[in-house]
């Protein structure tokens, strides 16, 4: 058996850290130009929309004249067991997200409990009119850039750390920038590398950080917060 060369390992390192893919799976994608592997973007706008919605779902569920406020969670979201995991999808739409790494029965057991308390729409084979109205309002909103949050979801593993509780949140900040917070996440330099330029970076320009990790001083809490402005 031939062990992978150090040079090849270096070319897949950033992507492996971000996505959790193995070097063996990525090695076949390496070209002859000695360029580090990037992370592919969503191929279809609907895929980016679904990925962005899963990362930032709407959970208000309030009665309102605004259609988006009438649906808690991700409008149109359904799931089914497929390929050894749970496939998230919307009926009649091309986007798919496959969740793996756990027993699918766990997901189904939790969904059954939630259905008892909240009346999930999973049993509906197609969109309900209320969901369709909420989805239409969401995709026409000028305030949500799905490509950015979709890209962040594709790098979600890179925001995880060694702590017992891992969580990642991203939302808009004042002035058109975006805020990323990783609980129990990696040190600030790693997050800044993820957000900034580089083979697997998002192309943002980091202009502020609140550091509570041990990268350059004694920690006062857990995790890091980074505010960045997407470059034009």
Coordinates of C-alpha atoms in Angstrom, one line a residue:
X1 CA 0.0 0.0 0.0
X2 CA 1.4 3.4 -1.0
X3 CA 1.0 6.1 1.7
X4 CA -0.1 9.5 0.6
X5 CA 2.7 12.0 0.2
X6 CA 3.0 15.0 2.5
X7 CA 2.5 17.3 -0.4
X8 CA -0.8 15.7 -1.3
X9 CA -1.9 15.8 2.3
X10 CA -1.2 19.5 2.4
X11 CA -3.3 20.1 -0.7
X12 CA -6.4 18.5 1.0
X13 CA -5.8 19.7 4.5
X14 CA -8.0 22.8 4.6
X15 CA -10.9 21.1 2.9
X16 CA -10.7 18.1 5.2
X17 CA -10.7 20.4 8.2
X18 CA -13.7 22.2 6.9
X19 CA -15.9 19.4 5.7
X20 CA -14.7 16.2 7.4
X21 CA -14.0 14.4 4.1
X22 CA -11.2 11.9 4.0
X23 CA -8.0 12.4 2.2
X24 CA -8.6 9.2 0.3
X25 CA -11.9 10.5 -1.0
X26 CA -10.3 13.8 -2.0
X27 CA -7.1 12.5 -3.5
X28 CA -8.8 11.6 -6.8
X29 CA -9.9 15.2 -7.2
X30 CA -6.3 16.6 -7.1
X31 CA -5.1 18.0 -10.4
X32 CA -1.6 18.3 -11.8
X33 CA -1.3 22.0 -10.9
X34 CA -0.4 21.5 -7.2
X35 CA -3.3 23.7 -6.2
X36 CA -5.1 23.1 -2.9
X37 CA -8.6 21.8 -3.2
X38 CA -11.4 24.4 -2.8
X39 CA -14.9 23.6 -1.5
X40 CA -17.6 23.4 -4.3
X41 CA -20.4 25.9 -4.2
X42 CA -24.1 24.8 -4.5
X43 CA -24.8 24.0 -8.2
X44 CA -28.4 25.2 -8.1
X45 CA -29.9 28.3 -6.4
X46 CA -32.5 26.1 -4.7
X47 CA -29.7 24.0 -3.1
X48 CA -28.2 27.2 -1.7
X49 CA -31.6 28.3 -0.4
X50 CA -32.2 25.0 1.4
X51 CA -28.7 24.9 2.9
X52 CA -29.1 28.5 4.1
X53 CA -32.5 27.8 5.6
X54 CA -31.3 24.7 7.5
X55 CA -28.4 26.8 9.0
X56 CA -30.8 29.7 9.9
X57 CA -34.4 28.5 10.3
X58 CA -37.3 30.7 11.2
X59 CA -38.7 29.6 14.5
X60 CA -41.2 32.4 15.5
X61 CA -44.4 30.7 14.3
X62 CA -46.4 33.8 15.2
X63 CA -49.7 34.7 13.5
X64 CA -48.9 37.6 11.2
X65 CA -49.8 39.2 7.9
X66 CA -46.3 38.3 6.8
X67 CA -46.3 34.7 5.4
X68 CA -42.9 33.9 6.7
X69 CA -44.1 34.4 10.3
X70 CA -46.8 31.8 9.9
X71 CA -44.5 28.8 9.5
X72 CA -42.1 27.7 12.2
X73 CA -38.9 26.2 10.9
X74 CA -38.1 25.5 7.2
X75 CA -41.1 25.8 5.0
X76 CA -41.7 22.7 2.9
X77 CA -39.0 20.6 4.6
X78 CA -39.6 16.9 4.5
X79 CA -37.3 13.9 5.3
X80 CA -37.0 10.3 4.3
X81 CA -34.5 7.5 5.1
X82 CA -32.1 7.1 2.3
X83 CA -28.5 6.0 1.6
X84 CA -27.8 5.0 5.2
X85 CA -28.9 8.4 6.6
X86 CA -31.7 11.0 6.6
X87 CA -32.4 12.9 3.4
X88 CA -33.8 16.4 3.8
X89 CA -35.7 17.8 0.8
X90 CA -38.6 19.8 -0.3
X91 CA -41.3 18.1 -2.5
X92 CA -40.7 18.8 -6.2
X93 CA -37.6 20.8 -5.6
X94 CA -34.0 19.8 -6.6
X95 CA -32.2 20.5 -3.4
X96 CA -31.1 17.6 -1.2
X97 CA -29.1 17.4 2.1
X98 CA -28.0 13.9 3.3
X99 CA -27.4 13.6 7.1
X100 CA -25.2 10.7 8.0
X101 CA -23.0 9.6 10.9
X102 CA -25.9 8.5 13.2
X103 CA -28.6 5.9 13.4
X104 CA -31.5 7.1 11.3
X105 CA -33.9 5.7 13.9
X106 CA -32.7 8.4 16.3
X107 CA -34.0 11.1 13.9
X108 CA -37.3 9.3 13.4
X109 CA -37.8 8.8 17.1
X110 CA -37.2 12.5 17.8
X111 CA -39.5 13.5 15.0
X112 CA -42.3 11.3 16.3
X113 CA -42.0 13.0 19.7
X114 CA -42.0 16.5 18.2
X115 CA -45.0 15.5 16.1
X116 CA -47.0 14.6 19.2
X117 CA -46.3 18.0 20.7
X118 CA -46.2 20.3 17.6
X119 CA -48.0 18.6 14.8
X120 CA -45.2 18.5 12.2
X121 CA -46.0 18.7 8.5
X122 CA -43.9 15.6 7.7
X123 CA -47.0 13.6 6.9
X124 CA -48.1 16.0 4.2
X125 CA -46.8 14.6 0.9
X126 CA -46.8 18.0 -0.8
X127 CA -46.5 21.7 0.2
X128 CA -49.3 23.2 2.2
X129 CA -50.6 26.6 0.9
X130 CA -49.2 28.3 4.0
X131 CA -45.8 26.8 3.5
X132 CA -45.8 27.8 -0.2
X133 CA -46.6 31.4 0.7
X134 CA -43.8 31.5 3.3
X135 CA -41.3 30.0 0.8
X136 CA -42.2 32.5 -1.9
X137 CA -41.8 35.4 0.5
X138 CA -38.5 34.1 1.7
X139 CA -36.9 33.6 -1.7
X140 CA -38.0 37.1 -2.8
X141 CA -36.5 38.7 0.3
X142 CA -33.6 41.1 -0.5
X143 CA -32.1 40.7 3.0
X144 CA -30.9 37.1 2.9
X145 CA -27.8 36.1 0.8
X146 CA -28.2 32.4 0.6
X147 CA -24.9 31.8 -1.2
X148 CA -23.0 33.1 1.9
X149 CA -24.8 31.0 4.4
X150 CA -24.9 28.0 2.2
X151 CA -21.1 28.3 1.8
X152 CA -20.7 28.5 5.6
X153 CA -22.7 25.3 6.1
X154 CA -20.4 23.5 3.7
X155 CA -17.5 24.5 6.1
X156 CA -19.4 23.8 9.3
X157 CA -17.0 21.2 10.6
X158 CA -14.2 23.8 10.7
X159 CA -16.1 25.8 13.3
X160 CA -16.2 22.8 15.7
X161 CA -13.8 22.5 18.7
X162 CA -12.9 20.0 21.4
X163 CA -15.4 21.2 23.9
X164 CA -18.5 19.3 25.1
X165 CA -21.0 21.7 23.5
X166 CA -20.5 22.8 19.9
X167 CA -22.7 25.3 18.2
X168 CA -22.3 27.7 15.3
X169 CA -24.4 30.8 14.7
X170 CA -24.2 33.4 11.9
X171 CA -26.4 36.5 11.5
X172 CA -26.4 40.0 10.1
X173 CA -24.7 42.8 12.0
X174 CA -25.0 46.5 11.7
X175 CA -23.6 48.0 8.5
X176 CA -24.1 45.0 6.2
X177 CA -21.5 42.8 7.8
X178 CA -22.1 39.3 9.2
X179 CA -21.3 37.9 12.6
X180 CA -20.0 34.4 13.2
X181 CA -20.0 32.8 16.7
X182 CA -18.6 29.4 17.4
X183 CA -19.2 28.0 20.8
X184 CA -16.4 25.7 21.9
X185 CA -15.0 26.4 18.5
X186 CA -11.4 26.7 17.3
X187 CA -9.1 29.7 18.2
X188 CA -9.7 33.0 16.4
X189 CA -6.8 32.5 13.9
X190 CA -8.5 29.4 12.6
X191 CA -11.9 31.1 12.2
X192 CA -10.3 34.1 10.5
X193 CA -8.5 31.8 8.1
X194 CA -11.8 30.1 7.3
X195 CA -13.6 33.4 6.7
X196 CA -10.8 35.2 4.8
X197 CA -8.9 34.5 1.6
X198 CA -7.5 31.0 0.9
X199 CA -8.4 27.8 -0.8
X200 CA -11.3 27.1 1.5
X201 CA -12.0 30.6 2.8
X202 CA -15.2 32.5 2.2
X203 CA -13.5 35.6 0.9
X204 CA -14.7 37.8 3.7
X205 CA -12.6 40.6 5.2
X206 CA -12.4 40.3 9.0
X207 CA -12.6 43.8 10.6
X208 CA -13.4 42.9 14.2
X209 CA -13.1 40.0 16.6
X210 CA -14.1 39.4 20.3
X211 CA -11.7 36.7 21.5
X212 CA -12.6 34.5 24.4
X213 CA -10.3 31.6 23.5
X214 CA -6.8 30.9 24.7
X215 CA -5.0 31.7 21.4
X216 CA -3.3 34.9 22.7
X217 CA -4.4 35.3 26.3
X218 CA -6.1 33.6 29.2
X219 CA -9.7 32.7 28.3
X220 CA -12.6 34.6 29.9
X221 CA -15.2 32.3 28.4
X222 CA -15.7 29.8 25.7
X223 CA -15.6 30.2 21.9
X224 CA -14.9 33.2 19.7
X225 CA -17.0 35.8 17.9
X226 CA -15.8 37.2 14.6
X227 CA -17.4 40.0 12.6
X228 CA -16.6 40.2 8.9
X229 CA -17.5 42.2 5.8
X230 CA -17.9 40.2 2.5
X231 CA -15.5 41.6 0.0
X232 CA -16.9 43.0 -3.3

